[in-house]
PDB file of C-alpha atoms in Angstrom:
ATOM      1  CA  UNK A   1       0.000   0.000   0.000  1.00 65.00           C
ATOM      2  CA  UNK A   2       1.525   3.225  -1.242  1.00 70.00           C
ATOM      3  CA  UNK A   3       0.823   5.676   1.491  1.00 75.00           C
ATOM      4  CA  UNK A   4       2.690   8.928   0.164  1.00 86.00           C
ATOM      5  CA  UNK A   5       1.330  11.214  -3.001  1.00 89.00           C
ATOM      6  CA  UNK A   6       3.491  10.861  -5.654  1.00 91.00           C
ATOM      7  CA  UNK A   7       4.301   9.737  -8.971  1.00 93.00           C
ATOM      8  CA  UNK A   8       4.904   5.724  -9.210  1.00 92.00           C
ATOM      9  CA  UNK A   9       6.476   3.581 -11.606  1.00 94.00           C
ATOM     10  CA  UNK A  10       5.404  -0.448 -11.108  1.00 91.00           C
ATOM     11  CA  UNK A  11       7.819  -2.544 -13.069  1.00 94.00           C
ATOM     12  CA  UNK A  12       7.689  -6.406 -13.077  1.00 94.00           C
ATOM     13  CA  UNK A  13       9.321  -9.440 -14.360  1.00 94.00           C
ATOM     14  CA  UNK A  14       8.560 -13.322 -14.889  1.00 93.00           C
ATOM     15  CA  UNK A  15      11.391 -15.566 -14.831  1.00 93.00           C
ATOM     16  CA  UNK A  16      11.309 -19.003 -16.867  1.00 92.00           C
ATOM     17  CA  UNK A  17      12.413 -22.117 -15.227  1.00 91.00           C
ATOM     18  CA  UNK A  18      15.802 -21.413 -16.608  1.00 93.00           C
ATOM     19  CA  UNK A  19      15.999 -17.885 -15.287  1.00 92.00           C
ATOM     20  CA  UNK A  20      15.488 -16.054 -18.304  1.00 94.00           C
ATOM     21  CA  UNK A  21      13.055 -13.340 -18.470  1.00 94.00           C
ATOM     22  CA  UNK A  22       9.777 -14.196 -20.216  1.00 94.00           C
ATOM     23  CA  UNK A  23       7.800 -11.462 -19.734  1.00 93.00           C
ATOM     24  CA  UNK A  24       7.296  -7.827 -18.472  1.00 94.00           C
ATOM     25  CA  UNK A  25       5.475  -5.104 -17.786  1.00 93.00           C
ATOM     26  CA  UNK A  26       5.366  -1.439 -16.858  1.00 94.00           C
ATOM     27  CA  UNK A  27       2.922   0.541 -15.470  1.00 92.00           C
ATOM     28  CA  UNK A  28       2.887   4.195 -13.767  1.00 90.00           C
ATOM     29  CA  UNK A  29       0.621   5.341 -10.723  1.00 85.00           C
ATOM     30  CA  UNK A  30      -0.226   8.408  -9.481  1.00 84.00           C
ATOM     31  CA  UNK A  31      -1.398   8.944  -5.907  1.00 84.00           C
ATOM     32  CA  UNK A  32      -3.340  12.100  -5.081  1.00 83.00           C
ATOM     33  CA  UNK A  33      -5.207  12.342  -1.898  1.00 80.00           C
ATOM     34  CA  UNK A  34      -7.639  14.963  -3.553  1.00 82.00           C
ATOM     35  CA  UNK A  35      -9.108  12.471  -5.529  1.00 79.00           C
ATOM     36  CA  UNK A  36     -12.606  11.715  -4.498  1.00 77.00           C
ATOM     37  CA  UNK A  37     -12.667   8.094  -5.079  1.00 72.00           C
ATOM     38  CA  UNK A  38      -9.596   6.932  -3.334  1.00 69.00           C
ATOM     39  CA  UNK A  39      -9.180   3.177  -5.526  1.00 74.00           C
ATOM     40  CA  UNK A  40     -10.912   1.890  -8.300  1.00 80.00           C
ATOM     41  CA  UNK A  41     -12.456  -1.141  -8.546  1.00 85.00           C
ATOM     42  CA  UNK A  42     -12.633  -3.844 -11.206  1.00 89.00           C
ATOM     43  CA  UNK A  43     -15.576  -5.876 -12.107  1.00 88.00           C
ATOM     44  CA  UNK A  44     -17.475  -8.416 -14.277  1.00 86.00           C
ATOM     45  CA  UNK A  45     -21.447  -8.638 -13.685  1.00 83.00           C
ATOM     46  CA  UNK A  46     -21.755 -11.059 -16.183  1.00 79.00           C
ATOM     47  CA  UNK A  47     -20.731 -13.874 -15.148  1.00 75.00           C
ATOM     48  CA  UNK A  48     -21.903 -17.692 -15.400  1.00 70.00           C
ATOM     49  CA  UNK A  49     -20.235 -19.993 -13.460  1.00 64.00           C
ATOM     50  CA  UNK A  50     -21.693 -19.615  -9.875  1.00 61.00           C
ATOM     51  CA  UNK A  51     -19.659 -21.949  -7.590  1.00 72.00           C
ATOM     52  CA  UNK A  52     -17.490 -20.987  -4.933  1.00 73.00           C
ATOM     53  CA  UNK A  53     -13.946 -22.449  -6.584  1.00 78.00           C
ATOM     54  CA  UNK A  54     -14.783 -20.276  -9.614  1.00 77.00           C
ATOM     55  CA  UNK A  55     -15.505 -17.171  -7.559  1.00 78.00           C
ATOM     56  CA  UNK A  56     -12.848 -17.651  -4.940  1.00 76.00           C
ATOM     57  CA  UNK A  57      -9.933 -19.003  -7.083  1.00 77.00           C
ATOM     58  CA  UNK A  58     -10.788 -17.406 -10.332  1.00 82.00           C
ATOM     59  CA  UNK A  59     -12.298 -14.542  -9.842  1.00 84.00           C
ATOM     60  CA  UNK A  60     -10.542 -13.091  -7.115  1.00 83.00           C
ATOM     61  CA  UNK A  61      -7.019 -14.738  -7.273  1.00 82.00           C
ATOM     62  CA  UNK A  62      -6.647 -15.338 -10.700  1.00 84.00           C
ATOM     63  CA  UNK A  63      -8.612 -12.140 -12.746  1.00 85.00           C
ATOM     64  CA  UNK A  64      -8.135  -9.613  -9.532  1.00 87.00           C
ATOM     65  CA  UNK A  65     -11.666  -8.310  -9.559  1.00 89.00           C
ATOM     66  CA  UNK A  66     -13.387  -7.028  -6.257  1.00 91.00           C
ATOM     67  CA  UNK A  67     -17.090  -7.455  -7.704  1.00 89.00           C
ATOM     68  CA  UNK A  68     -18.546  -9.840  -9.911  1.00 87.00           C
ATOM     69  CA  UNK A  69     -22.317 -10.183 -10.871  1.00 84.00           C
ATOM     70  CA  UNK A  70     -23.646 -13.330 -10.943  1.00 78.00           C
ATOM     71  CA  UNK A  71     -26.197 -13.356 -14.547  1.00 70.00           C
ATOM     72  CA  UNK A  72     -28.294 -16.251 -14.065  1.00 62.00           C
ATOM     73  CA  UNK A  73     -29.677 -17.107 -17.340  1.00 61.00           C
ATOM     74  CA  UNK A  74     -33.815 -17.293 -16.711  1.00 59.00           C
ATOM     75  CA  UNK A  75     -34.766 -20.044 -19.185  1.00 63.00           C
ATOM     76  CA  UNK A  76     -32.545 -22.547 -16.951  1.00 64.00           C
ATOM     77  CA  UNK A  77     -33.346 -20.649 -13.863  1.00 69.00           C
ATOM     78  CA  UNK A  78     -35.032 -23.937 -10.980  1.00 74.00           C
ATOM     79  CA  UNK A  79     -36.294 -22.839  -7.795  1.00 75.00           C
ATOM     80  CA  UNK A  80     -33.495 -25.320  -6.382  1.00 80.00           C
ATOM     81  CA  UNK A  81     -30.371 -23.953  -8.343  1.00 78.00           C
ATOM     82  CA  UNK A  82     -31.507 -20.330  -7.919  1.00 79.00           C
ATOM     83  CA  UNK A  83     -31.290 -21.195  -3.716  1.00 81.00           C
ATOM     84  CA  UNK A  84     -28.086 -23.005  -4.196  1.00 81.00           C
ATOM     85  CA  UNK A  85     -26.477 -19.892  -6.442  1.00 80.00           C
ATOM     86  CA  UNK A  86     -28.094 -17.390  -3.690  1.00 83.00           C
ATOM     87  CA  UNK A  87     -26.399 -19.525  -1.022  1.00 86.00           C
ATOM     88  CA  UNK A  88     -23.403 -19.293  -2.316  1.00 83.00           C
ATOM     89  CA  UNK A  89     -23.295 -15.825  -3.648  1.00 83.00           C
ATOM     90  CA  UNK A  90     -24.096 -14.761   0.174  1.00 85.00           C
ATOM     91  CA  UNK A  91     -21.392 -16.995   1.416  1.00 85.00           C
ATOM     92  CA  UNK A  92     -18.388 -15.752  -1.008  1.00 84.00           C
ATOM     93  CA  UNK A  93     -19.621 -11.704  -0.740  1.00 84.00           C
ATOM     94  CA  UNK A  94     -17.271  -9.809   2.162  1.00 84.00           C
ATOM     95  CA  UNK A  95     -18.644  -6.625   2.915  1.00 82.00           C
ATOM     96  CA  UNK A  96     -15.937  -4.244   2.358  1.00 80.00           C
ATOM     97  CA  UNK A  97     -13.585  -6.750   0.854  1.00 84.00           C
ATOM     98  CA  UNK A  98     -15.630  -8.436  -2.025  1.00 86.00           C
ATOM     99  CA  UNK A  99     -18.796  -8.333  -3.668  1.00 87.00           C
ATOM    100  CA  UNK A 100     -21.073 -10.606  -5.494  1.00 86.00           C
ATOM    101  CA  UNK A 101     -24.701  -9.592  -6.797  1.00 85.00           C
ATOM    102  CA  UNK A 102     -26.817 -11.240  -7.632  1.00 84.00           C
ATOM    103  CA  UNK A 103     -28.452 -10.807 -11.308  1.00 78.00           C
ATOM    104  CA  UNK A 104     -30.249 -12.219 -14.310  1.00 75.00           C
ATOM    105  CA  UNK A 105     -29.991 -12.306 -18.277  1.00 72.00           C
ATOM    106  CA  UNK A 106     -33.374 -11.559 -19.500  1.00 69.00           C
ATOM    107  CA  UNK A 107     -34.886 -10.925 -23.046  1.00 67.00           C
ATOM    108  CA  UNK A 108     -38.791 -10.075 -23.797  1.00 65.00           C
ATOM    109  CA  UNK A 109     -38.256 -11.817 -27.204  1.00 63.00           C
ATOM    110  CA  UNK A 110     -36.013 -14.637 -27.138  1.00 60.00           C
ATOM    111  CA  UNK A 111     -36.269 -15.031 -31.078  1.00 65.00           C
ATOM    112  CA  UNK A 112     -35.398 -11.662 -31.792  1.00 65.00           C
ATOM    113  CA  UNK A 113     -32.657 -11.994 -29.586  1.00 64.00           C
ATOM    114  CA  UNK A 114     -30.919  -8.312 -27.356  1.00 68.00           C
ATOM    115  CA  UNK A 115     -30.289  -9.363 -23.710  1.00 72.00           C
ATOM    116  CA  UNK A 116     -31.195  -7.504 -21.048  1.00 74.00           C
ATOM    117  CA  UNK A 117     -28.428  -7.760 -18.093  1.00 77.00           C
ATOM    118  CA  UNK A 118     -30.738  -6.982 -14.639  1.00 78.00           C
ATOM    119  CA  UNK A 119     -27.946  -6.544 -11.687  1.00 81.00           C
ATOM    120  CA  UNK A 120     -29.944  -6.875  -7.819  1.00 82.00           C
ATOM    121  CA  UNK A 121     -27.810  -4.441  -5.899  1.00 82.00           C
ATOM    122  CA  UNK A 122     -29.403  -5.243  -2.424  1.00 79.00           C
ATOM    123  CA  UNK A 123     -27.712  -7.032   0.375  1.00 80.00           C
ATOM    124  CA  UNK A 124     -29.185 -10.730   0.381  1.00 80.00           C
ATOM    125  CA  UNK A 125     -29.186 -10.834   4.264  1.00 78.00           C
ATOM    126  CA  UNK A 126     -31.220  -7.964   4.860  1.00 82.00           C
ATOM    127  CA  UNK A 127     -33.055  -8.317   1.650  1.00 79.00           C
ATOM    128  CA  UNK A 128     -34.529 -11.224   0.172  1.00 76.00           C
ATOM    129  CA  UNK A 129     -34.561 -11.611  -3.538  1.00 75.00           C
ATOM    130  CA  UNK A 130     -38.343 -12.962  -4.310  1.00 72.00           C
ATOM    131  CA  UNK A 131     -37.071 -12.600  -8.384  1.00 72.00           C
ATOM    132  CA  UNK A 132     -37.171 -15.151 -10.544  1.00 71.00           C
ATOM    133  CA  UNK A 133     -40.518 -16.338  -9.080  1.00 71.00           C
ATOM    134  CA  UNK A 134     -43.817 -15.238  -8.740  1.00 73.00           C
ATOM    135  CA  UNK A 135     -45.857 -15.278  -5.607  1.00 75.00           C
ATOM    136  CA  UNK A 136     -47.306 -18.891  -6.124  1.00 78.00           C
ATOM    137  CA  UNK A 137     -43.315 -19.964  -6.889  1.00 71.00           C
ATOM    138  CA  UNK A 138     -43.536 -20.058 -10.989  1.00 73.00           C
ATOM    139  CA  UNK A 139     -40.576 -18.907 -12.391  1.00 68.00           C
ATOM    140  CA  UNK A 140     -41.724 -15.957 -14.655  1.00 68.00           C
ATOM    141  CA  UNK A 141     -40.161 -15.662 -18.002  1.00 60.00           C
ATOM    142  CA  UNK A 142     -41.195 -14.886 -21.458  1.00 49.00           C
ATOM    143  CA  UNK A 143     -42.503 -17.259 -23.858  1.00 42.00           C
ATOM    144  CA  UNK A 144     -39.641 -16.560 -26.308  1.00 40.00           C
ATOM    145  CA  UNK A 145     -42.477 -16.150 -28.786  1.00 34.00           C
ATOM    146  CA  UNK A 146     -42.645 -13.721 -31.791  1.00 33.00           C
ATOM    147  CA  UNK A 147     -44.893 -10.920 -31.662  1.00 29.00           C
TER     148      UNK A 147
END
């Protein structure tokens, strides 16, 4: 953590097994304490895979992100695997540390195709997500048919 303002360069190498550089990089920083957003943050919220090695080993170790959205696609959305992916979207999010919402891929016309990417910002302790179901428990989607 860089604590002083200032200009920064990052430089880094990768060795080979044989000690020979294989790749670099350079990057420059600047840190100004004026700035009103004091880090930035990187993201997906489209992603598909929703189990916790892919969004504790991938996502966070391996692409760096500190939020990723969780698109459920609705016409293989169950009651059961949209508990299981809640489950385990609560269980991986870290308030203040890492964040996973919750979300859904959704299109009014399926053969006309033009997703719609719906991101649930709310906290899933405090606030229970009642989408992709109805009040009777049907899931609701479109009919995917041509009007």
């Amino acid at each position: 953590m860089l604590s002083e303002e200032g200009d920064y360069v990052l430089s880094g190498s990768i060795l080979g097994e044989s000690g020979v550089i294989v790749g670099s990089a350079t990057d420059y920083l600047a840190i100004d304490a004026s700035i009103l957003v004091p880090r930035v943050f990187f993201a997906d919220l489209h992603a598909r895979a929703p189990t916790r090695p892919f969004i504790t080993l991938y996502v966070q170790k391996i692409a760096g992100l500190d939020v990723v959205g969780y698109k459920g696609n609705y016409l293989n959305i169950t009651q059961e695997r949209w508990s299981q992916t809640l489950d385990i979207i609560k269980s991986t999010s870290s308030e203040g540390e890492f964040g996973v919402f919750t979300g859904t891929e959704w299109r009014e016309n399926s053969a006309a195709g033009g997703d719609h990417n719906v991101v649930f910002l709310d906290d899933l302790h405090t606030s229970p997500l009642k989408f992709p179901f109805d009040r009777h428990g049907n899931v609701i989607r479109s009919s995917g048919a041509v009007e």
